[in-house]
mmCIF file with all atom_site columns, C-alpha atoms in Angstrom:
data_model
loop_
_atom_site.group_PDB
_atom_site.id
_atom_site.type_symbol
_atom_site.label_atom_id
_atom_site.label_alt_id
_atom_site.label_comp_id
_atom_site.label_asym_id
_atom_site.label_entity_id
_atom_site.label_seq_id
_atom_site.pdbx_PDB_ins_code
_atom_site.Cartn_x
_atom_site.Cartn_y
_atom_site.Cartn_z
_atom_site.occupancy
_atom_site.B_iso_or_equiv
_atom_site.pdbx_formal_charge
_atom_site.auth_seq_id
_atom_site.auth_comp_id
_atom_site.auth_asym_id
_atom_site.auth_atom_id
_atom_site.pdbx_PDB_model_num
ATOM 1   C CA . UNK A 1 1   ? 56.516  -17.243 -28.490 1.00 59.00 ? 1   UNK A CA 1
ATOM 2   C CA . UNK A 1 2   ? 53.786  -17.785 -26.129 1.00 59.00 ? 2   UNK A CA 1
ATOM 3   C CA . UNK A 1 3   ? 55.397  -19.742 -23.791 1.00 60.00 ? 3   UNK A CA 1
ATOM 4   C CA . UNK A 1 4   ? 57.854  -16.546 -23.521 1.00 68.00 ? 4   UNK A CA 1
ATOM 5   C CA . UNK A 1 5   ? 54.826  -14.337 -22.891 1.00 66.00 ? 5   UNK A CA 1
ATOM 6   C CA . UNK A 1 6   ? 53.890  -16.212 -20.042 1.00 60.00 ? 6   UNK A CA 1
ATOM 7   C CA . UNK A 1 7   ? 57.375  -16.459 -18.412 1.00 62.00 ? 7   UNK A CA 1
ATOM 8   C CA . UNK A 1 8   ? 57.327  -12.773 -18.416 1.00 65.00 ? 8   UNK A CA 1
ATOM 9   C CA . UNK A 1 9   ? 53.359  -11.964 -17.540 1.00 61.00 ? 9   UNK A CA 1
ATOM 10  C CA . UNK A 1 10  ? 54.050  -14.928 -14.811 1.00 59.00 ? 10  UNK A CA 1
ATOM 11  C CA . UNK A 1 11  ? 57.037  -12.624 -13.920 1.00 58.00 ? 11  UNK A CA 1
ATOM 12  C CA . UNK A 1 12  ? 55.555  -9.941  -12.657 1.00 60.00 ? 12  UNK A CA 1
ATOM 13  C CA . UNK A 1 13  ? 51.839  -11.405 -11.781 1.00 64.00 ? 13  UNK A CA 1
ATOM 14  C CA . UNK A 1 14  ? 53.229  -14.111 -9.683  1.00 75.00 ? 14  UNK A CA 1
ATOM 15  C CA . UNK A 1 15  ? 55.472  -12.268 -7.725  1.00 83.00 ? 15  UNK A CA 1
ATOM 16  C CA . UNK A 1 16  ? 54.574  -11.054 -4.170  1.00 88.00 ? 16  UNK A CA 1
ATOM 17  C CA . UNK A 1 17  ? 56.389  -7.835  -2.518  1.00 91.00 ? 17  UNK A CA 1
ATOM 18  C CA . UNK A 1 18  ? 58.021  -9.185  0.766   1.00 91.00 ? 18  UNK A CA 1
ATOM 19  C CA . UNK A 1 19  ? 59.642  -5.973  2.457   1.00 90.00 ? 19  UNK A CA 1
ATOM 20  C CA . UNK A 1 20  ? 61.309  -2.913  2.094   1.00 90.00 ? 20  UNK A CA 1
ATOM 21  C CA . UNK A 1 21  ? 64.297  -2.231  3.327   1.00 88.00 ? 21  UNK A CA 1
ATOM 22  C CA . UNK A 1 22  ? 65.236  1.557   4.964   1.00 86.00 ? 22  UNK A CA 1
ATOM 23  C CA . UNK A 1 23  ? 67.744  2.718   1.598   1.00 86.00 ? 23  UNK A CA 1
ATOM 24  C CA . UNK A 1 24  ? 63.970  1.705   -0.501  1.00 89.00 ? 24  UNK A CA 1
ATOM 25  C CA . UNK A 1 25  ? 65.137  -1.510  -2.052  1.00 91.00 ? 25  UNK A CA 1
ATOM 26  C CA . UNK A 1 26  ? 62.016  -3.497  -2.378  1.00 93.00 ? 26  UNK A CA 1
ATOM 27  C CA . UNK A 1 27  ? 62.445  -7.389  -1.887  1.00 93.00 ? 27  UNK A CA 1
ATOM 28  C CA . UNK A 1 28  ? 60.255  -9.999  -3.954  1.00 93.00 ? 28  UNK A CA 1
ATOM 29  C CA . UNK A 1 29  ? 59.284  -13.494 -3.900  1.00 92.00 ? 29  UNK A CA 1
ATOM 30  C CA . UNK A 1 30  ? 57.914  -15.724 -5.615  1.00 91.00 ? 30  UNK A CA 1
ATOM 31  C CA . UNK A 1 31  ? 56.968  -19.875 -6.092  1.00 87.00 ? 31  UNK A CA 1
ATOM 32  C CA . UNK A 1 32  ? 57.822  -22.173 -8.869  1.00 84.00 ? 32  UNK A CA 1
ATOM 33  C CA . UNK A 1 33  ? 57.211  -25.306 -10.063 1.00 82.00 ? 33  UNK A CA 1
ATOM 34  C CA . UNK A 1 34  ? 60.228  -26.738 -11.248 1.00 81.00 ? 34  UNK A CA 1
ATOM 35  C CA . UNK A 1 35  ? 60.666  -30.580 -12.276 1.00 85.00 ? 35  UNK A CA 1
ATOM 36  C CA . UNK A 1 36  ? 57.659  -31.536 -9.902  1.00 84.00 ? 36  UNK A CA 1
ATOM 37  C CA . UNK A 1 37  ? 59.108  -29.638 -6.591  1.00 87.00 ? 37  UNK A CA 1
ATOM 38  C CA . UNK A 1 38  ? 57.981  -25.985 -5.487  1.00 87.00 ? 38  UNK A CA 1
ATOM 39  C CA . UNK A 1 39  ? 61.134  -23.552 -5.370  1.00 86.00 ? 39  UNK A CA 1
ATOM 40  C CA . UNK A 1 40  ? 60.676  -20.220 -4.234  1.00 88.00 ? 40  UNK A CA 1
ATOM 41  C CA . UNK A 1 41  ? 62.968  -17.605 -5.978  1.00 90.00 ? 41  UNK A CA 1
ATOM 42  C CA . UNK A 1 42  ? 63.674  -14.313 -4.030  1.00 91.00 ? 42  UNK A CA 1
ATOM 43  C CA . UNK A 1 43  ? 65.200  -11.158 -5.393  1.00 93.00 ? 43  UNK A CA 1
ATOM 44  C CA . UNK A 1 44  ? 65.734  -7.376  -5.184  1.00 92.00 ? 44  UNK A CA 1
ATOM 45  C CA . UNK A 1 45  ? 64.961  -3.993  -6.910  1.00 92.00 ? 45  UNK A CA 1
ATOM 46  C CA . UNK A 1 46  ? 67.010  -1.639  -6.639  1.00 91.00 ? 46  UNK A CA 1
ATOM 47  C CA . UNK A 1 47  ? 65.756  1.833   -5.751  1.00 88.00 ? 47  UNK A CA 1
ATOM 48  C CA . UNK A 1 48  ? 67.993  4.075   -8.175  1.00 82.00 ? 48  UNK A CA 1
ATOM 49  C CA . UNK A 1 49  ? 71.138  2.435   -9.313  1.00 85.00 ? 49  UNK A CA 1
ATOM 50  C CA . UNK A 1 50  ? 72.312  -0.946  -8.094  1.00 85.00 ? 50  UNK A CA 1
ATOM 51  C CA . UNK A 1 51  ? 74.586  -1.014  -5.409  1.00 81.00 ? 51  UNK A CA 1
ATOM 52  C CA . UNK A 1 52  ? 74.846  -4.275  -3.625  1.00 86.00 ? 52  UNK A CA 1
ATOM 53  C CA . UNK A 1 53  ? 76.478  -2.663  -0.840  1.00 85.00 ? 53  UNK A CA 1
ATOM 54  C CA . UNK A 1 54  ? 72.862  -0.823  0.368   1.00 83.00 ? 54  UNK A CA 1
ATOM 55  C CA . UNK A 1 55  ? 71.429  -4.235  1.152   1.00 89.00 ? 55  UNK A CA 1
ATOM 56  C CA . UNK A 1 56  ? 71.065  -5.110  5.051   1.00 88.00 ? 56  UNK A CA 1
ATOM 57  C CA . UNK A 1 57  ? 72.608  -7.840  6.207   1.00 89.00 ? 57  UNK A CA 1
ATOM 58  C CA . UNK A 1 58  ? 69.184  -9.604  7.509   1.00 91.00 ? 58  UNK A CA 1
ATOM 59  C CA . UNK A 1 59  ? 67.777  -9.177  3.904   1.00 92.00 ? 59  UNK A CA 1
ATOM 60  C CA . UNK A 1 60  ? 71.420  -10.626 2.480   1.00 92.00 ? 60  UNK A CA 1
ATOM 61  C CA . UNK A 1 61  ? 70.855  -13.384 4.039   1.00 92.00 ? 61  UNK A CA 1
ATOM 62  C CA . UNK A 1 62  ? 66.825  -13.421 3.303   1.00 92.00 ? 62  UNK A CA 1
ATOM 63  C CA . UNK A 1 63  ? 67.650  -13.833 -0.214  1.00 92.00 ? 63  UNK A CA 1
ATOM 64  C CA . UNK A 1 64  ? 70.509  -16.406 0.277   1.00 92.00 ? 64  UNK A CA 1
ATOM 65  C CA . UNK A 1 65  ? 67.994  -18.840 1.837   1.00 90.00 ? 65  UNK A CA 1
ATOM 66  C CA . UNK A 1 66  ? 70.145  -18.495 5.181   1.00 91.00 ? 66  UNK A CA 1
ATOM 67  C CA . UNK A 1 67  ? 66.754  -17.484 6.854   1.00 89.00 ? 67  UNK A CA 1
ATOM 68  C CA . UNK A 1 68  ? 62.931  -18.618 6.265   1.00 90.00 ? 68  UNK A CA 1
ATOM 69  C CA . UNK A 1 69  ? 61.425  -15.452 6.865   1.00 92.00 ? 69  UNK A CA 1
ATOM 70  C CA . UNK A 1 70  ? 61.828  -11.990 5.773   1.00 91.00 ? 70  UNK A CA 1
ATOM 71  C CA . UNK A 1 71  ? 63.060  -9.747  8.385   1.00 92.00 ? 71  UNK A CA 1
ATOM 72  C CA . UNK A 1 72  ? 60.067  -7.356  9.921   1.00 90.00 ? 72  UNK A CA 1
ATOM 73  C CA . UNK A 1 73  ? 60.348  -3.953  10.317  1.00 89.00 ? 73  UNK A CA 1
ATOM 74  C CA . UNK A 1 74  ? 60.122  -4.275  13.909  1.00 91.00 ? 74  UNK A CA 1
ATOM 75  C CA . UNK A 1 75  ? 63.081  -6.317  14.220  1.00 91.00 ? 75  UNK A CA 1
ATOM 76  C CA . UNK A 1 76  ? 65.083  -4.099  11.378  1.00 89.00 ? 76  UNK A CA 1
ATOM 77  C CA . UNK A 1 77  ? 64.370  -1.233  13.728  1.00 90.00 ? 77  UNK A CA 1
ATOM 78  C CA . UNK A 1 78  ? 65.456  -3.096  17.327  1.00 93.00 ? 78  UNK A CA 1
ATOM 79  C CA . UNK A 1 79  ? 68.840  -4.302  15.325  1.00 91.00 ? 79  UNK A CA 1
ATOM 80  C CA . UNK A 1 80  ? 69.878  -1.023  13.531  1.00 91.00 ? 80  UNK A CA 1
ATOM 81  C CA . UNK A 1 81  ? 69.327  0.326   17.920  1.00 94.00 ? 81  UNK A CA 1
ATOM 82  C CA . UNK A 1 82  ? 71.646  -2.385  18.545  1.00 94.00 ? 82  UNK A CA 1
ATOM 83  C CA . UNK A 1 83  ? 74.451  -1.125  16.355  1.00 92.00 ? 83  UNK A CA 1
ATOM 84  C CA . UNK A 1 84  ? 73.931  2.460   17.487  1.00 95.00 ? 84  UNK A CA 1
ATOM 85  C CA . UNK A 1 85  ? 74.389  1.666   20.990  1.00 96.00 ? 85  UNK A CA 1
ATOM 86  C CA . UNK A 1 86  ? 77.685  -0.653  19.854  1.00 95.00 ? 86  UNK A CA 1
ATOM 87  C CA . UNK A 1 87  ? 79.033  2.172   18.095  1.00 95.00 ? 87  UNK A CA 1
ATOM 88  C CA . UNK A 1 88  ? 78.640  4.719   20.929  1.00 96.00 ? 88  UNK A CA 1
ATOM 89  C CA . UNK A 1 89  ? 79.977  2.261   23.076  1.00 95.00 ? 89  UNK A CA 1
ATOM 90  C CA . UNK A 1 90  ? 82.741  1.541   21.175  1.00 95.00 ? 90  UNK A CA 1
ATOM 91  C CA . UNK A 1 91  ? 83.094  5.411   20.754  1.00 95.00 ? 91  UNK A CA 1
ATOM 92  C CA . UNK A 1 92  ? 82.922  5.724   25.079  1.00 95.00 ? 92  UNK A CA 1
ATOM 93  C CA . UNK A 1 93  ? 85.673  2.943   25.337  1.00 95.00 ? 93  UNK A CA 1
ATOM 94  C CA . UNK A 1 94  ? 88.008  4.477   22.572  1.00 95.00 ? 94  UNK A CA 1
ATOM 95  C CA . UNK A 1 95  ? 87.665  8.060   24.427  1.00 95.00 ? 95  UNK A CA 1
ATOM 96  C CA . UNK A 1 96  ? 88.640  6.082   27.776  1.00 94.00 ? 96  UNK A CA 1
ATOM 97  C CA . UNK A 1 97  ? 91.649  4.085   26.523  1.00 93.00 ? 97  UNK A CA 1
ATOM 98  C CA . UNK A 1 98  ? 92.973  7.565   25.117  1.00 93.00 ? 98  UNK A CA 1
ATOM 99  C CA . UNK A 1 99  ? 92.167  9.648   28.301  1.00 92.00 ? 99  UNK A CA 1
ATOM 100 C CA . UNK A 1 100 ? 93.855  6.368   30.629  1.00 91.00 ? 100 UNK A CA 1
ATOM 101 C CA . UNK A 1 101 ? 97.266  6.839   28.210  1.00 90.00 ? 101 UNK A CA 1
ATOM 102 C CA . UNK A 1 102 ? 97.205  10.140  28.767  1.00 90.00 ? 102 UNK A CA 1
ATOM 103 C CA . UNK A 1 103 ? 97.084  9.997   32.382  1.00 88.00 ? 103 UNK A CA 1
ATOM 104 C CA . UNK A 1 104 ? 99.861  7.145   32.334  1.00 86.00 ? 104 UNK A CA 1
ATOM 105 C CA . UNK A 1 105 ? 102.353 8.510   30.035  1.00 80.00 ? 105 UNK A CA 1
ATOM 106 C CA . UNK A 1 106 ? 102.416 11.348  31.876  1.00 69.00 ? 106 UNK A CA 1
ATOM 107 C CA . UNK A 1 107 ? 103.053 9.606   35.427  1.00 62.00 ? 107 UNK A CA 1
ATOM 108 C CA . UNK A 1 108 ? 105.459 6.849   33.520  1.00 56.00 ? 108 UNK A CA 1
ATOM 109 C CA . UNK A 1 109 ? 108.871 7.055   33.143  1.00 57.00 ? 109 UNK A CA 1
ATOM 110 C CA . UNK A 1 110 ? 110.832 4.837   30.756  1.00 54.00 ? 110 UNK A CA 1
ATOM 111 C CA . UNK A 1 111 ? 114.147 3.414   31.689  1.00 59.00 ? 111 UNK A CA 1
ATOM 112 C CA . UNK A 1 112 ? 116.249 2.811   28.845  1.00 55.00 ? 112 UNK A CA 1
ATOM 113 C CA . UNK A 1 113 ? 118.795 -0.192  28.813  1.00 56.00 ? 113 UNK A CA 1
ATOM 114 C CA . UNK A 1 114 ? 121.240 -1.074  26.772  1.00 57.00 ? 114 UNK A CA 1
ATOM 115 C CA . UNK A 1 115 ? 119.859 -4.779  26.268  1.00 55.00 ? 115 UNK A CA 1
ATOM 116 C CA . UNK A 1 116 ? 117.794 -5.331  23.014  1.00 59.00 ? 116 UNK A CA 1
ATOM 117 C CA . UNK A 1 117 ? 115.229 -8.052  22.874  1.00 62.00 ? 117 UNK A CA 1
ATOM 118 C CA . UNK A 1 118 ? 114.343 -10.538 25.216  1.00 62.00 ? 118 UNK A CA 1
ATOM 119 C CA . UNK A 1 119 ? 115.965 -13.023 27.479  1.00 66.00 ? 119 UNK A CA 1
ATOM 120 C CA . UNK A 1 120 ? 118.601 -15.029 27.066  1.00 69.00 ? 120 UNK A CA 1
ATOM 121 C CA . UNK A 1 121 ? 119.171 -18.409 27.669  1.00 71.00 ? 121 UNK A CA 1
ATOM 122 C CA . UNK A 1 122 ? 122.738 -18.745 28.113  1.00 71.00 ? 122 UNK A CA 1
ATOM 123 C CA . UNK A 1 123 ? 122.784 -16.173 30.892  1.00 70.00 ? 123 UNK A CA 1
ATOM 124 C CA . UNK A 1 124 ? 119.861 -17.774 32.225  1.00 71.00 ? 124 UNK A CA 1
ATOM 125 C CA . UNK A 1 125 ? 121.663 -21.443 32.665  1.00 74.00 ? 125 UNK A CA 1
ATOM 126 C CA . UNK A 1 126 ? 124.991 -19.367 33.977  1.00 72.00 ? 126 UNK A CA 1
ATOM 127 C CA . UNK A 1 127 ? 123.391 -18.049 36.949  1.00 72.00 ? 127 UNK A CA 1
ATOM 128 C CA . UNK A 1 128 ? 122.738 -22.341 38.295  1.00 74.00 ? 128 UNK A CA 1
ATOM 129 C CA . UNK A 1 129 ? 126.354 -22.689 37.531  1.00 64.00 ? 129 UNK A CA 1
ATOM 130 C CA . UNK A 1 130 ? 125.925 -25.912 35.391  1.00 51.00 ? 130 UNK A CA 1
ATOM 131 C CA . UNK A 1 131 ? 129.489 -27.796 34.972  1.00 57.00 ? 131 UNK A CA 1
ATOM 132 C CA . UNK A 1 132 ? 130.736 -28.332 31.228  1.00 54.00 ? 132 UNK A CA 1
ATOM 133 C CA . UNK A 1 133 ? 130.097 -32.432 31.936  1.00 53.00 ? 133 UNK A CA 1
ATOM 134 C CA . UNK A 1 134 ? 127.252 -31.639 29.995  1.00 52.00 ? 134 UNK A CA 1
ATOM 135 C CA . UNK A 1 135 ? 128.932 -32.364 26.769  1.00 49.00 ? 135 UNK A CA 1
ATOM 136 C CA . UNK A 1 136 ? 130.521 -35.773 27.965  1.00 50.00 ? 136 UNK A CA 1
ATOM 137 C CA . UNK A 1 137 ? 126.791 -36.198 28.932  1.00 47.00 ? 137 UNK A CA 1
ATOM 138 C CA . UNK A 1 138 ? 125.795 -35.942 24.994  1.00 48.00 ? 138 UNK A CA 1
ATOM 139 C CA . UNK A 1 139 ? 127.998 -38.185 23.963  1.00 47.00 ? 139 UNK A CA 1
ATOM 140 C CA . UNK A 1 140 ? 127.438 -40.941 26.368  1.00 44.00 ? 140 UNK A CA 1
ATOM 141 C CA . UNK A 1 141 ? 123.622 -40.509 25.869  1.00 45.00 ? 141 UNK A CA 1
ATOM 142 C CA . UNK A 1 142 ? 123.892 -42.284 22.577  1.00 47.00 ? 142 UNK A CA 1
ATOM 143 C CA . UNK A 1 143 ? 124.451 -45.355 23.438  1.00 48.00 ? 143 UNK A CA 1
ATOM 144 C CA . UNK A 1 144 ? 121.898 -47.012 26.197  1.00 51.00 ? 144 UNK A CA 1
ATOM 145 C CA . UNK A 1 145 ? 124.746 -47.411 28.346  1.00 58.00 ? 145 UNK A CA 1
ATOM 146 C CA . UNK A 1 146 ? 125.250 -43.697 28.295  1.00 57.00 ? 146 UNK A CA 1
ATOM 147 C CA . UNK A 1 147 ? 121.924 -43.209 29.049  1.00 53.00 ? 147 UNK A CA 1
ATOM 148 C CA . UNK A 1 148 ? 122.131 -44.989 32.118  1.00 61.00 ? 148 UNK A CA 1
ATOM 149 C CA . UNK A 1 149 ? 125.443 -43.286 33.272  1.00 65.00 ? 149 UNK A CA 1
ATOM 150 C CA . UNK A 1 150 ? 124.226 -39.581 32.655  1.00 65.00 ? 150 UNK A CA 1
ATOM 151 C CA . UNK A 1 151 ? 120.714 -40.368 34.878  1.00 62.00 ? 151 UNK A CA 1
ATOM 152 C CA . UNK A 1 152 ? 123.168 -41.758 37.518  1.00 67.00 ? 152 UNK A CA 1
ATOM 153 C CA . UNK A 1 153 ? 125.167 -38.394 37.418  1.00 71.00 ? 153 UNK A CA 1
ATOM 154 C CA . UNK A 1 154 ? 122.339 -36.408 37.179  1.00 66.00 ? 154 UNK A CA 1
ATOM 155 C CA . UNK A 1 155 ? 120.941 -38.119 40.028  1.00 65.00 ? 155 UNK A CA 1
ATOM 156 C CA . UNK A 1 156 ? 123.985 -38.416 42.559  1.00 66.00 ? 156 UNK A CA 1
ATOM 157 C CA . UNK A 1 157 ? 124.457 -34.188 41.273  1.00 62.00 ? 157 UNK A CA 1
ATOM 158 C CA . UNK A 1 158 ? 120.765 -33.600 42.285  1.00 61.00 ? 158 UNK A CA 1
ATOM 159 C CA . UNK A 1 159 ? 121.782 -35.213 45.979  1.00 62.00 ? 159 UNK A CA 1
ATOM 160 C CA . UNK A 1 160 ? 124.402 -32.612 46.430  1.00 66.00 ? 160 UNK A CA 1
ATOM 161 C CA . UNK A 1 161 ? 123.391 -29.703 44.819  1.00 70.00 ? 161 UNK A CA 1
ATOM 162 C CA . UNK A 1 162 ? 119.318 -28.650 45.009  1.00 70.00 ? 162 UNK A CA 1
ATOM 163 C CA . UNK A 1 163 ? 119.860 -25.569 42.453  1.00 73.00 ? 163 UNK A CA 1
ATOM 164 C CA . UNK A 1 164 ? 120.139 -28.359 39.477  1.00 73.00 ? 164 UNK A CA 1
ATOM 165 C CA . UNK A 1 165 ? 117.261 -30.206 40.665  1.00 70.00 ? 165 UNK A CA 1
ATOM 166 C CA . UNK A 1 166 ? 115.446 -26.989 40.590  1.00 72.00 ? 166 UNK A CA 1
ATOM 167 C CA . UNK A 1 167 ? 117.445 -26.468 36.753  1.00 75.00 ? 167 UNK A CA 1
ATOM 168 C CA . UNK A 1 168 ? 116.478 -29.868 35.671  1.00 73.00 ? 168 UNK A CA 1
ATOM 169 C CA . UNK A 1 169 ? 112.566 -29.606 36.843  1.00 70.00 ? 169 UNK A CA 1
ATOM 170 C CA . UNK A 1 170 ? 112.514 -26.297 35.659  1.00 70.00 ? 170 UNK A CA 1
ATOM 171 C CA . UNK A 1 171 ? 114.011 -27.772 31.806  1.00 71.00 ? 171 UNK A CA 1
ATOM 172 C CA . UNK A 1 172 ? 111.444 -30.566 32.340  1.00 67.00 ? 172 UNK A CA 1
ATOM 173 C CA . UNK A 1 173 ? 108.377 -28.017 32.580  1.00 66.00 ? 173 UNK A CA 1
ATOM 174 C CA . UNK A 1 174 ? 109.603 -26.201 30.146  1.00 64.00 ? 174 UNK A CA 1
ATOM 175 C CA . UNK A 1 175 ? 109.680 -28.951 27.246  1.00 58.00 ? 175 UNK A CA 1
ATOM 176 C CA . UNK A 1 176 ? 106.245 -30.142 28.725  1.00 52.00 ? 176 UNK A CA 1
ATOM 177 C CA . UNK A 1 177 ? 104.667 -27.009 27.951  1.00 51.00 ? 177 UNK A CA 1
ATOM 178 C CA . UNK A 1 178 ? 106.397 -26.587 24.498  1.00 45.00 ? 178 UNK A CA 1
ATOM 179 C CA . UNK A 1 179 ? 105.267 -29.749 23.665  1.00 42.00 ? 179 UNK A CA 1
ATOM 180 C CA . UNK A 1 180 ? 101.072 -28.820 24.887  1.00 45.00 ? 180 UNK A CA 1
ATOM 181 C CA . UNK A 1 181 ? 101.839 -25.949 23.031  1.00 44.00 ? 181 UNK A CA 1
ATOM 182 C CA . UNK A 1 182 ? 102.542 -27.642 19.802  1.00 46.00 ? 182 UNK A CA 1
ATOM 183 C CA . UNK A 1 183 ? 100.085 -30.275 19.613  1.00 48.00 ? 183 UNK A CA 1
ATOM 184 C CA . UNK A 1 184 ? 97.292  -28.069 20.116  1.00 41.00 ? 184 UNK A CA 1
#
């Protein structure tokens, strides 16, 4: 029974008031021995009912251990400026961003097509006229032999015609930056 008595009188004897935070929860710490080692053990009281959501971040992380030392009232006071002059900033952009669509969807004009979504690929290979050897090309390629014969076509077709050297370089980049794209 004693030893209980002194947990609790050690409770609130050995405990030393830290801060105070703006909403009047009061923060308190205080040092233990505990198998040999000195732990210090930080907590709050609640002013009125408990409502974890009234504690400052800078005191959250106070009593998580995250920081050393309490926050001061000084720097409590230059941080909660900080957010005020984020917030009106963010308020000063919003107001902006409206006013700017206001002035451009008044001056825009929207031309309506009949095409839905983006590009498309076959139309985009049409328009370099590609032959339908491409599918003799797939076949061959199997076979190391065919691989051999297709880059021989492709490269006597890239002497006459410069569009499908443009095609091919162009089907090159593209797979290169697919493939950046997917290993990072």
């Amino acid at each position: 029974m004693s030893k209980l008595f002194q947990r609790v009188a050690g409770f609130f004897t050995n405990r030393t008031m830290v801060g105070m935070d703006k909403a009047g929860n009061r923060y308190f710490a205080k040092k233990d021995e505990v198998d040999g080692i000195m732990k210090e053990k930080r907590w709050v009281v609640f002013k009125g009912e408990e409502d974890p959501t009234s504690i400052p971040v800078e005191w959250i992380c106070w009593l998580n251990g995250q920081r050393k030392r309490a926050p001061t009232p000084e720097e409590l006071m230059d941080l909660e400026a900080r957010r005020e002059r984020v917030r009106q900033n963010v308020a000063f952009l919003k107001k902006e961003e409206e006013e700017r669509k206001e002035r451009e969807g008044s001056t825009r004009k929207v031309i309506s097509t009949d095409k839905v979504g983006g590009p498309d690929l076959k139309s985009f290979i049409r328009q370099f006229g590609v032959p339908s050897e491409g599918d003799e090309n797939q076949k061959e390629s199997v076979s190391m032999e065919g691989v051999r014969n297709s880059k021989e076509k492709e490269a006597k077709k890239a002497k006459q015609d410069p569009e499908y050297v443009r095609y091919i370089l162009h089907l090159r980049d593209c797979a290169t930056i697919t493939t950046y794209t997917l290993k990072s």
